[in-house]
Short mmCIF file of C-alpha atoms in Angstrom, two decimals:
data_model
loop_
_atom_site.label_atom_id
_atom_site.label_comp_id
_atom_site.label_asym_id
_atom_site.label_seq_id
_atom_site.Cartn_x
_atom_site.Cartn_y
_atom_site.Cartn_z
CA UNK A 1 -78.95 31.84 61.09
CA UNK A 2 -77.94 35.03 63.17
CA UNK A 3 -75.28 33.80 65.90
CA UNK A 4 -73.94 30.67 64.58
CA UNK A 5 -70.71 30.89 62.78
CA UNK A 6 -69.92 28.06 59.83
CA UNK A 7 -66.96 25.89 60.36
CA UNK A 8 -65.60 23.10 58.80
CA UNK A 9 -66.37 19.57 60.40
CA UNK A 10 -63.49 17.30 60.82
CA UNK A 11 -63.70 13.98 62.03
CA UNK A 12 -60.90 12.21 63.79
CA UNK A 13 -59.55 8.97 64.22
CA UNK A 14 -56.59 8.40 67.05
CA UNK A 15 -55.51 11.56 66.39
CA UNK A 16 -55.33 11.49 62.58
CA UNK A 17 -58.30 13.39 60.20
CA UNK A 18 -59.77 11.71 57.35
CA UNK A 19 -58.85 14.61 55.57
CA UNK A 20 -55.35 14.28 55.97
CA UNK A 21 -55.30 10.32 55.09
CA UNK A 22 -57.49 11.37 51.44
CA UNK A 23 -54.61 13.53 50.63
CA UNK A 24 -51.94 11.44 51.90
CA UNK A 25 -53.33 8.57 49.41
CA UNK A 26 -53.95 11.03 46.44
CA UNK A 27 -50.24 12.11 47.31
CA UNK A 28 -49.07 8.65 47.03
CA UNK A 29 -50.80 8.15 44.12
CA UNK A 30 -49.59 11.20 42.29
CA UNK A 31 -45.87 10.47 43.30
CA UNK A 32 -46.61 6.86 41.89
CA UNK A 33 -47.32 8.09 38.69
CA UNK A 34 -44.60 10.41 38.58
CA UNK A 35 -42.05 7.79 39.81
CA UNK A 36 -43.56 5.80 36.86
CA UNK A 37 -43.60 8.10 33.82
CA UNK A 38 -39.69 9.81 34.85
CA UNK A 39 -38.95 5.72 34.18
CA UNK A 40 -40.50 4.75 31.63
CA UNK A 41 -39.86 8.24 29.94
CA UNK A 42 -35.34 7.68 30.47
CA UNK A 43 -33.62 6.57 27.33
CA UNK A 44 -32.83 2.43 27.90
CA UNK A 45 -29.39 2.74 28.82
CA UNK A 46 -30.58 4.49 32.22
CA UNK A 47 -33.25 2.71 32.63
CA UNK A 48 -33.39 0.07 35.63
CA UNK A 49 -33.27 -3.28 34.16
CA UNK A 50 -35.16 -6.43 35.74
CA UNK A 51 -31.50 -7.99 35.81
CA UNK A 52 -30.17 -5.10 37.48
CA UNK A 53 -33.51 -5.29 40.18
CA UNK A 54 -32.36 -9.16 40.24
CA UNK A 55 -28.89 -8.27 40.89
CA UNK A 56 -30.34 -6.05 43.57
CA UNK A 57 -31.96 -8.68 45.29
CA UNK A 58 -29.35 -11.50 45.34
CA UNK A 59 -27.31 -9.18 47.50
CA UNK A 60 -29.47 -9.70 50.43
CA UNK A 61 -30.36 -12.56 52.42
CA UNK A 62 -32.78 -13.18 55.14
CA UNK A 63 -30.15 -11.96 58.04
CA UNK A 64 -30.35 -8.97 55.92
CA UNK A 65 -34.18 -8.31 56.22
CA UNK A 66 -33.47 -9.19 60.07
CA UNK A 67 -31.11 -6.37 60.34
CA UNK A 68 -33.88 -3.91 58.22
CA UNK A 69 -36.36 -5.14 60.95
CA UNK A 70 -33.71 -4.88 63.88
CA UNK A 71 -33.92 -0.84 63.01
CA UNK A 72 -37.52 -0.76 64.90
CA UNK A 73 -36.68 -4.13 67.08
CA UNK A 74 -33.84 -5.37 68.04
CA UNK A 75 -35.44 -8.75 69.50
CA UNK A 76 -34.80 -9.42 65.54
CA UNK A 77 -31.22 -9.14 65.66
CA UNK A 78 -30.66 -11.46 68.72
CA UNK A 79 -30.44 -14.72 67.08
CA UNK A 80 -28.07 -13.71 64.21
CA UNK A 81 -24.46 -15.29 64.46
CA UNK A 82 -21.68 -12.51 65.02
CA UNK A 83 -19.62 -13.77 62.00
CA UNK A 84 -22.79 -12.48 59.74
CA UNK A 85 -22.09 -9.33 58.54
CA UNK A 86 -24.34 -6.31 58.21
CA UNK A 87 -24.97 -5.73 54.47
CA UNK A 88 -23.86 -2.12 52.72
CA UNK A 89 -27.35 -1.26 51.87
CA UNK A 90 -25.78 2.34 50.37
CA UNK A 91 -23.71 0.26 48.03
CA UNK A 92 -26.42 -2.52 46.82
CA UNK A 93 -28.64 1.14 46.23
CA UNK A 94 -26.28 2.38 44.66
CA UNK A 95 -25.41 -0.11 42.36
CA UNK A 96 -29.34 -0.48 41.59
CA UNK A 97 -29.28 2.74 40.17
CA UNK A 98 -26.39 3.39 38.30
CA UNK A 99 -25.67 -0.11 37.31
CA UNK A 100 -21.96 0.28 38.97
CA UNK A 101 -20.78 -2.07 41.45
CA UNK A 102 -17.83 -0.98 43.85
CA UNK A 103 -16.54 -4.07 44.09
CA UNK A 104 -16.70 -5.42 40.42
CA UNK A 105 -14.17 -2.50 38.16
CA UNK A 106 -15.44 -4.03 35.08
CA UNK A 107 -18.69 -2.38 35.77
CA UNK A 108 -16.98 0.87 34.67
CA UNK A 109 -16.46 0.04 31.45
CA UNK A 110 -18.91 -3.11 30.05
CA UNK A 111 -21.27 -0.54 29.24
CA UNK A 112 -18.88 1.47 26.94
CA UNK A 113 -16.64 -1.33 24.62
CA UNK A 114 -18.69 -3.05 22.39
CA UNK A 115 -18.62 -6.88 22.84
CA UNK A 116 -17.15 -6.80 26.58
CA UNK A 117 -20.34 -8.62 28.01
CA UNK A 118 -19.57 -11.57 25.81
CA UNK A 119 -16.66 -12.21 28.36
CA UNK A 120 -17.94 -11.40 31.13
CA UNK A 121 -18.92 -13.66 33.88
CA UNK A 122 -19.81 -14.49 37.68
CA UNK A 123 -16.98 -16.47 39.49
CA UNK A 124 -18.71 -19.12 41.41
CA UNK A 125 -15.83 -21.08 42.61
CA UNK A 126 -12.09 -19.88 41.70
CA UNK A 127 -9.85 -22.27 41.07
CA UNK A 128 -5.80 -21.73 40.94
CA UNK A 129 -5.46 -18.79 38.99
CA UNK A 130 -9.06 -18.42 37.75
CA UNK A 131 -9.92 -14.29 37.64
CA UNK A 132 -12.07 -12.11 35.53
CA UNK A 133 -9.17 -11.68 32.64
CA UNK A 134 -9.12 -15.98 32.25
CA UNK A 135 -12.80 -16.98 32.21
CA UNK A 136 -13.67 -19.29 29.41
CA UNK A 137 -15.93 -18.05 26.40
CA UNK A 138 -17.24 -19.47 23.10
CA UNK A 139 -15.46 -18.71 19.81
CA UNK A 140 -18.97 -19.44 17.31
CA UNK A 141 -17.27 -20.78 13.66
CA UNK A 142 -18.00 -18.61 10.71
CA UNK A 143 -20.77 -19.66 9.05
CA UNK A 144 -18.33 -21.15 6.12
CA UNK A 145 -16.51 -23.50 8.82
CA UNK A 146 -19.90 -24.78 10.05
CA UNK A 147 -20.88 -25.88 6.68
CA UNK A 148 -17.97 -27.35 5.42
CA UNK A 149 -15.59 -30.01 6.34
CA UNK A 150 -11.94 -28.84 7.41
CA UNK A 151 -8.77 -31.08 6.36
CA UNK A 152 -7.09 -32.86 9.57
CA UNK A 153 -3.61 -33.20 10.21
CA UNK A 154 -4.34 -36.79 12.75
CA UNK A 155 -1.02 -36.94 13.46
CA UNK A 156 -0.14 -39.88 16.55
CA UNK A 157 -3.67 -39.82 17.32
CA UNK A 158 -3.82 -43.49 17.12
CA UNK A 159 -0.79 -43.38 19.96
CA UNK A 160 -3.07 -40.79 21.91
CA UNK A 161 -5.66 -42.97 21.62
CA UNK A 162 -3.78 -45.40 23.50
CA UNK A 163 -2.83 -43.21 26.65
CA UNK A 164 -4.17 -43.86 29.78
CA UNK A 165 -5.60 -47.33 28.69
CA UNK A 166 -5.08 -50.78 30.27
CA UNK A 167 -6.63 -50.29 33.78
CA UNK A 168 -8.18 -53.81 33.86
CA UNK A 169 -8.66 -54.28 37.87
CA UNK A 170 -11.54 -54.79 38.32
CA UNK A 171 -14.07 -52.08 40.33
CA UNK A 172 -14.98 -52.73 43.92
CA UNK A 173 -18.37 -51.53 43.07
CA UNK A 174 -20.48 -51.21 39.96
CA UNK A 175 -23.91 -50.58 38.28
CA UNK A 176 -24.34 -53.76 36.76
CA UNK A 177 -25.96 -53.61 33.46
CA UNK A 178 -27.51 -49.97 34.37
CA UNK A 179 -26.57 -46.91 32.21
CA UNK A 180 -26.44 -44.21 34.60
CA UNK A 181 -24.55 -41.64 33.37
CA UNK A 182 -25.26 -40.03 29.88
CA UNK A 183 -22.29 -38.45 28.02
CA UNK A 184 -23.11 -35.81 25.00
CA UNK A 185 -21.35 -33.13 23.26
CA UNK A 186 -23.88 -29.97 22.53
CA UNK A 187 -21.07 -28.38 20.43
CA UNK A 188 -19.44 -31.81 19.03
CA UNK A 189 -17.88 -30.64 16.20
CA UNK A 190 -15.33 -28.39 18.61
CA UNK A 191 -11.81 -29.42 17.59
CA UNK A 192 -8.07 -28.59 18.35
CA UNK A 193 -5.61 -26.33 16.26
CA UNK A 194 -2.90 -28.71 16.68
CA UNK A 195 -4.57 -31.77 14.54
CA UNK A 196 -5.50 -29.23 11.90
CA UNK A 197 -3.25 -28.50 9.21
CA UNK A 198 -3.51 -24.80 8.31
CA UNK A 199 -6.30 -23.69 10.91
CA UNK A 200 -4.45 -21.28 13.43
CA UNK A 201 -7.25 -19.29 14.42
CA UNK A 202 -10.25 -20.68 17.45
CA UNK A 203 -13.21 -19.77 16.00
CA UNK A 204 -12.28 -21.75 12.71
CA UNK A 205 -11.38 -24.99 14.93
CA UNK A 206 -14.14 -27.26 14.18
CA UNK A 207 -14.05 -30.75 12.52
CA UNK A 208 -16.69 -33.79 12.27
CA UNK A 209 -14.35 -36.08 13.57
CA UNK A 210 -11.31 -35.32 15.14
CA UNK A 211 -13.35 -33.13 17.92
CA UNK A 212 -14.40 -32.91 21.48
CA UNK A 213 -16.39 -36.10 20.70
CA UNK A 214 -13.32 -38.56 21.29
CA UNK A 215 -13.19 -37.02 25.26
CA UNK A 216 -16.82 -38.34 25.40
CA UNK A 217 -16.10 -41.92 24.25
CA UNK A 218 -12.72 -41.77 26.33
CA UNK A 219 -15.14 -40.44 29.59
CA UNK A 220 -17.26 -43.56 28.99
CA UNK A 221 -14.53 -46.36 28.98
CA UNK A 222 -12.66 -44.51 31.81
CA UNK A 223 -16.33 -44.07 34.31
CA UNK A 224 -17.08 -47.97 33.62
CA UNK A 225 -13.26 -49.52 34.45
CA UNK A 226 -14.80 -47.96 37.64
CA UNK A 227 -17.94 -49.73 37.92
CA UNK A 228 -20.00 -46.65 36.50
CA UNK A 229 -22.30 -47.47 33.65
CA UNK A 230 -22.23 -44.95 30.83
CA UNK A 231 -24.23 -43.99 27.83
CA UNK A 232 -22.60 -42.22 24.93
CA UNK A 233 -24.55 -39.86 22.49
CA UNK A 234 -23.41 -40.70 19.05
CA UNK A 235 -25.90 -38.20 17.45
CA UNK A 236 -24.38 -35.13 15.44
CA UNK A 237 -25.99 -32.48 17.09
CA UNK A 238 -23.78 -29.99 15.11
CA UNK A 239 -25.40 -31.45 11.84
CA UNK A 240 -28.59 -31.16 13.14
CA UNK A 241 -28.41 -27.80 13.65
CA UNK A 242 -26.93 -26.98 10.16
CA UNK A 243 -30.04 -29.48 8.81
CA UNK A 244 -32.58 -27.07 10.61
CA UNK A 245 -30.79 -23.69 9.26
CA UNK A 246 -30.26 -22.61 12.75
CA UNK A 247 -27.18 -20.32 13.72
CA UNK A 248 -24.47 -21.71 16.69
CA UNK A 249 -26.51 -20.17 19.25
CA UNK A 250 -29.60 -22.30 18.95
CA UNK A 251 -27.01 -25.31 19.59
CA UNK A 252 -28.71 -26.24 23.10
CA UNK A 253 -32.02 -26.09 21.50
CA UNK A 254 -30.91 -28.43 18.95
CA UNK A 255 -29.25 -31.34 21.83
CA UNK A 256 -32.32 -30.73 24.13
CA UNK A 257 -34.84 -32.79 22.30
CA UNK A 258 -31.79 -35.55 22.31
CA UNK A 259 -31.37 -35.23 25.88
CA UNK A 260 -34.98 -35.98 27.08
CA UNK A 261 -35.10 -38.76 24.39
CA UNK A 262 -32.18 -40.24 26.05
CA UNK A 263 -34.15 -39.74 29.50
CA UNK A 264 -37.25 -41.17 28.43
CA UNK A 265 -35.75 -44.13 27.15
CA UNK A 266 -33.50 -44.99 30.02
CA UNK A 267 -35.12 -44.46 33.36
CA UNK A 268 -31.81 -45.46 35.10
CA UNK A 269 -29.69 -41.82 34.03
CA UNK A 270 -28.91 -40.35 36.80
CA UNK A 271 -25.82 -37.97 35.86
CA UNK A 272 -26.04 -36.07 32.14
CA UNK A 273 -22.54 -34.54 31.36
CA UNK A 274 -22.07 -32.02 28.55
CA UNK A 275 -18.56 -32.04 27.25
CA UNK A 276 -17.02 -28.66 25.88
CA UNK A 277 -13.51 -27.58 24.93
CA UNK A 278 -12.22 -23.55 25.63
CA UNK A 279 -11.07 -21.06 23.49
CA UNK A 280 -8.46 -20.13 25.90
CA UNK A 281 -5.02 -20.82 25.07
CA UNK A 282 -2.84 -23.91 26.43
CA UNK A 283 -1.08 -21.23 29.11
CA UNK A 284 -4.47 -20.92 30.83
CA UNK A 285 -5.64 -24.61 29.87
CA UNK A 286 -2.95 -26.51 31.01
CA UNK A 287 -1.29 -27.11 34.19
CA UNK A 288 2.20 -29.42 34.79
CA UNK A 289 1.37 -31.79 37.83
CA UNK A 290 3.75 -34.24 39.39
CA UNK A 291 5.71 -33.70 36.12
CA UNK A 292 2.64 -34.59 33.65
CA UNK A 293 0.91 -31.94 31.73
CA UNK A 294 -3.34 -32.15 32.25
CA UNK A 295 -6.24 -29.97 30.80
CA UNK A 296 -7.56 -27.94 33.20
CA UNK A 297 -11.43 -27.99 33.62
CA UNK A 298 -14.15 -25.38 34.13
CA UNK A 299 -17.39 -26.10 35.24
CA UNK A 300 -20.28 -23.65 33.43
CA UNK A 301 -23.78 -23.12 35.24
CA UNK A 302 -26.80 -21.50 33.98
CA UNK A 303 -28.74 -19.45 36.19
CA UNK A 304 -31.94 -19.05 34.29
CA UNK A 305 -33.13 -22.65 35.88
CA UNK A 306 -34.77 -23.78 38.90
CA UNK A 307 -32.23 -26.04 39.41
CA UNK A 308 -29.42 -23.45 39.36
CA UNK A 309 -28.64 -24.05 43.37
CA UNK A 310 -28.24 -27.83 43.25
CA UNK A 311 -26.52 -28.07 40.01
CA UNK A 312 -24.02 -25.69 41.88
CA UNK A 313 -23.74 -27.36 44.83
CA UNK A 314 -22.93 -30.60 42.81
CA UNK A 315 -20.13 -28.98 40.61
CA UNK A 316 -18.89 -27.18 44.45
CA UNK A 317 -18.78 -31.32 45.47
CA UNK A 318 -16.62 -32.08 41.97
CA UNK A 319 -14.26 -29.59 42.65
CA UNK A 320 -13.71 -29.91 45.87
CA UNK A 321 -12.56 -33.60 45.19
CA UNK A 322 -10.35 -32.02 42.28
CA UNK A 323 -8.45 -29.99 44.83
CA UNK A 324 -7.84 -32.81 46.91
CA UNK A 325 -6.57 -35.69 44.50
CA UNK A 326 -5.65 -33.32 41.44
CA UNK A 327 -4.70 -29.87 43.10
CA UNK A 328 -4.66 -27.08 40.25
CA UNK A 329 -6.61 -29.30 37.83
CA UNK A 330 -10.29 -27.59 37.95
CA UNK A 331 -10.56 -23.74 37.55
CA UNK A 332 -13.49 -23.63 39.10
CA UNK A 333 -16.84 -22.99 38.14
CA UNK A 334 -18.61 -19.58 36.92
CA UNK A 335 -22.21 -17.88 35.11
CA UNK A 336 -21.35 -16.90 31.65
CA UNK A 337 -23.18 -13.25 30.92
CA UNK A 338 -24.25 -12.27 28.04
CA UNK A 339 -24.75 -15.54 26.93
CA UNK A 340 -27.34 -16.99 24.33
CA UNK A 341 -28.30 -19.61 26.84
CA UNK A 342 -28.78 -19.53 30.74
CA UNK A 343 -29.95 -22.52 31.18
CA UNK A 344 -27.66 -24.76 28.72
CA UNK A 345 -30.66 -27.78 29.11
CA UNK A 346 -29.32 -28.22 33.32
CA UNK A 347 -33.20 -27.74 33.95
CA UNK A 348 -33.79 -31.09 32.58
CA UNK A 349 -31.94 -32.44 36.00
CA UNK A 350 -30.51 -31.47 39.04
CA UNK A 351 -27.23 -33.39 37.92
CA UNK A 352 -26.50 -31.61 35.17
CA UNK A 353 -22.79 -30.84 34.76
CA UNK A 354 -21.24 -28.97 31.81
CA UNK A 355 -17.50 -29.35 31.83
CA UNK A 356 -14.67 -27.20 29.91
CA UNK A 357 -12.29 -29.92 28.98
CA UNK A 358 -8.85 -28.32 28.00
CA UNK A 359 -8.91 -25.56 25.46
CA UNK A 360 -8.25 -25.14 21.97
CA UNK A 361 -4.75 -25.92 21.76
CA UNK A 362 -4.51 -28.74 23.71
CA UNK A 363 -3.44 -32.36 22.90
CA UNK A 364 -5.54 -35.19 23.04
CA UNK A 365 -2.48 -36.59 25.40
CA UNK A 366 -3.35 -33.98 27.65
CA UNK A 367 -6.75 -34.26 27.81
CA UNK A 368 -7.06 -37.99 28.04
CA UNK A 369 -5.27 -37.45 30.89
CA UNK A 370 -7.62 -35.32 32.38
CA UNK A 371 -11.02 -37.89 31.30
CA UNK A 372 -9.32 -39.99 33.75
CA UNK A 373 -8.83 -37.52 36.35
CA UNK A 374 -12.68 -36.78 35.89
CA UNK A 375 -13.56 -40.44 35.96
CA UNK A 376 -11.73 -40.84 39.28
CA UNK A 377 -13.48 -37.55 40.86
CA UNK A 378 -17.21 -38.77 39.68
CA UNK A 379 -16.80 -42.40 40.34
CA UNK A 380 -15.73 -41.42 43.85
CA UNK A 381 -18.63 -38.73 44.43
CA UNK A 382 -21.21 -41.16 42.40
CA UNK A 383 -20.19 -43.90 45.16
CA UNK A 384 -20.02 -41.84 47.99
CA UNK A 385 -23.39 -40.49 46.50
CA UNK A 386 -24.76 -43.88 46.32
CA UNK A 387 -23.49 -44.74 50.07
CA UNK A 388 -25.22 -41.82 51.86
CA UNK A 389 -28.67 -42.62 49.70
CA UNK A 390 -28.57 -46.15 50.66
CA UNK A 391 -28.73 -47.83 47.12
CA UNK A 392 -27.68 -51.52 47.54
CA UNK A 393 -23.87 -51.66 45.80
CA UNK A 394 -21.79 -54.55 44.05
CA UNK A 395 -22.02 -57.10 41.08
CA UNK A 396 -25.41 -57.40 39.44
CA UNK A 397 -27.05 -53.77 41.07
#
C-alpha cells in the first residue's frame, strides 16, 4: 500500500527482544555441541577423566561455593571464619585440564613411566617419616608361588611364639561371652623372607602356614587378655581363590562372601580387622622404641565406599592413640591408586580397618610386639567407644 513502509516487528521484554534470546539459545546450543564433539573427538590420554572431574571437585568445599557466591554478595562471605582460606580456583582449573597438580611433582611424570600408578597413593595421615617415596604397595606372587607350596626355614618360631605372652591380670572391663571383633587375613598366605629358606625376593614370599595368619591368632589372644571378645577366621581365603581360578586381584572378592557370613552369623561384630603385611623393607617397617624393635603399621582406606569418611575418621582415632602411647609406631594411613580394589570389602561396615602389619622382612618377634601394641590402642578406643555410647560394661555384658 502506497505510503506505508515495511519494517520488521520486534517485541520486547524488559529491555531484551525475543529475537535476541532465540539466538542466544541456538548459540548455546551450537557451542554445546561443539564443546562436546572437540571431547569426545581428543585421543584418551587428553581426554578429561571422571576421576580427574572427581579430583576437581574434592578440592572445594562449601566455604568455597560461599566465596564463588561472595563475588556478586558479599553478605555470603560474612559468616566464614578468617583461618578459612580462599581456594586457588586457577590451580584446581588448571589441574582439571591438564591432569597436573602444582602441588603433587609426581603428576609430571605418572603419566609417562609405565607402572608408576601402582605406587602411587593419597597420604591421609603421615606418620614419622611416611612420604610419597615409602607408601606401602602389594607385591602379587607369580602365578607358580600361588600354586605351590614353598619350603620354610621355622627357625625359633616356637620361642617367637612365646613373646609377649603371660599377661594374666585380669581386664577391668570385658564383653563377656560376646565376639565383637572379627579378625581375617584377605591375603593369608603373605609370609616373611626371613623364615624361608632360599626365597629372597617379596613377591615370591608366600607360604600356607608360616604367614600373616599367626598375627591374626596373636591379635585375638592379645584383644581378649583385655576384655575384648574376638573371632578368628580360620578359612583359607588364598585357597579359595586358587579353587575358583581367579588371579591375586580378585582376593577381596574371594574373603567378601566370608565376611558377611561371619556377620550374619554373629550379630554381636562390631569391629572387622583385615590383617596385611608390606612389601617394604625392614628400614621403612621397623622402628627401635625405648630400645625394642616394633613393626610399624599402615592403615589402607578405600575410597570407592560410602563409608570412606567414617572408616577414616576411625583409623584418624587409632592413630592418634598410636602417637600418644607408641610414638613412631603407625605410619599413618593413605588411598592406594591404581589399585584393583577401592573398596577392599570396608563397605560392609563403618568399622572396617585394614592394617599393614610390619613388612616383608620382619620377624615374628617384631611383630608380636606390635599385635600387642594394637591390642592396647583398640581395647582403649573400643572402651572409650563403649563409654561415650553408653553400653553397660563389666563381667557377664
Amino acid at each position: 500500500m502506497k505510503g506505508y513502509r515495511s519494517s520488521s516487528f520486534v517485541v520486547t521484554i524488559n529491555g531484551t527482544s525475543i529475537k535476541k534470546t532465540i539466538v542466544a539459545i541456538i548459540a548455546g546450543f551450537m557451542l554445546i555441541f561443539a564443546v562436546s564433539g572437540l571431547l569426545t573427538s581428543l585421543k584418551p590420554e587428553y581426554r578429561v577423566t571422571f576421576s580427574a572431574i572427581n579430583e576437581f571437585s574434592k578440592r572445594f568445599s562449601g566455604e568455597s561455593l560461599l566465596f564463588i557466591f561472595g563475588y556478586e554478595n558479599a553478605y555470603f562471605t560474612q559468616g566464614i571464619s578468617e583461618g578459612v582460606k580462599k581456594p586457588n580456583y586457577v590451580s584446581a582449573l588448571f589441574q582439571l585440564t591438564t591432569s597436573l597438580n602444582l602441588d603433587d611433582p609426581r603428576s609430571l611424570i605418572r603419566g609417562e613411566i609405565p607402572g608408576f600408578r601402582q605406587y602411587d597413593g593419597e597420604i591421609l595421615i603421615a606418620g614419622q617419616g611416611t612420604n610419597y617415596t615409602n607408601l606401602p604397595f602389594e607385591s602379587p606372587p607369580p602365578r607358580d608361588v600361588m600354586m605351590a607350596e614353598r619350603e620354610a626355614a621355622i627357625i625359633n618360631l616356637e620361642e617367637e611364639d612365646s613373646t609377649g605372652e603371660g599377661n594374666t591380670t585380669p581386664p577391668a572391663n570385658n564383653t563377656g561371652d560376646r565376639k565383637v571383633v572379627y579378625i581375617y587375613n584377605t591375603h593369608n598366605t603373605e609370609s616373611f623372607l626371613p623364615y624361608l629358606e632360599g626365597v629372597t625376593e617379596a613377591d615370591r614370599a608366600y607360604h600356607s602356614q608360616v604367614n600373616v595368619t599367626r598375627l591374626g591368632e596373636r591379635l585375638k589372644t592379645e584383644l581378649e587378655t583385655r576384655g575384648v571378645g574376638a573371632q578368628f577366621e580360620t578359612k583359607d581365603i588364598m585357597e579359595d581363590l586358587n579353587k575358583r581360578g581367579w588371579v591375586f586381584g580378585q582376593a577381596y572378592n574371594a574373603s567378601r562372601p566370608v565376611v558377611k557370613e561371619a556377620m550374619a552369623s554373629n550379630r554381636d561384630l562390631q569391629y572387622f580387622i583385615d590383617i596385611h603385611r608390606d612389601s617394604q623393607g625392614k628400614d621403612i617397617t621397623t622402628i627401635d622404641l625405648n630400645g625394642e624393635k616394633y613393626a610399624r603399621v599402615m592403615f589402607v582406606i578405600g575410597k570407592n565406599n560410602p563409608n570412606y569418611e567414617k572408616n577414616e575418621r576411625l583409623v584418624a582415632e587409632l592413630h592418634e592413640l598410636f602417637e600418644e602411647k607408641y610414638p613412631g609406631v603407625s605410619r599413618g594411613s593413605f588411598v592406594p591408586k591404581g589399585s584393583v580394589n577401592g573398596v577392599y570389602n570396608q563397605d560392609l561396615s563403618e568399622n572396617s580397618i585394614l592394617i599393614e602389619i610390619g613388612g616383608v622382612e620382619n620377624t615374628f618377634e617384631e611383630m608380636y610386639r606390635t599385635v600387642e601394641a594394637f591390642a592396647d590402642v583398640f581395647s582403649e578406643f573400643y572402651w572409650q567407644a563403649e563409654k561415650v555410647d553408653g553400653t553397660p560394661q563389666g563381667e557377664g555384658q
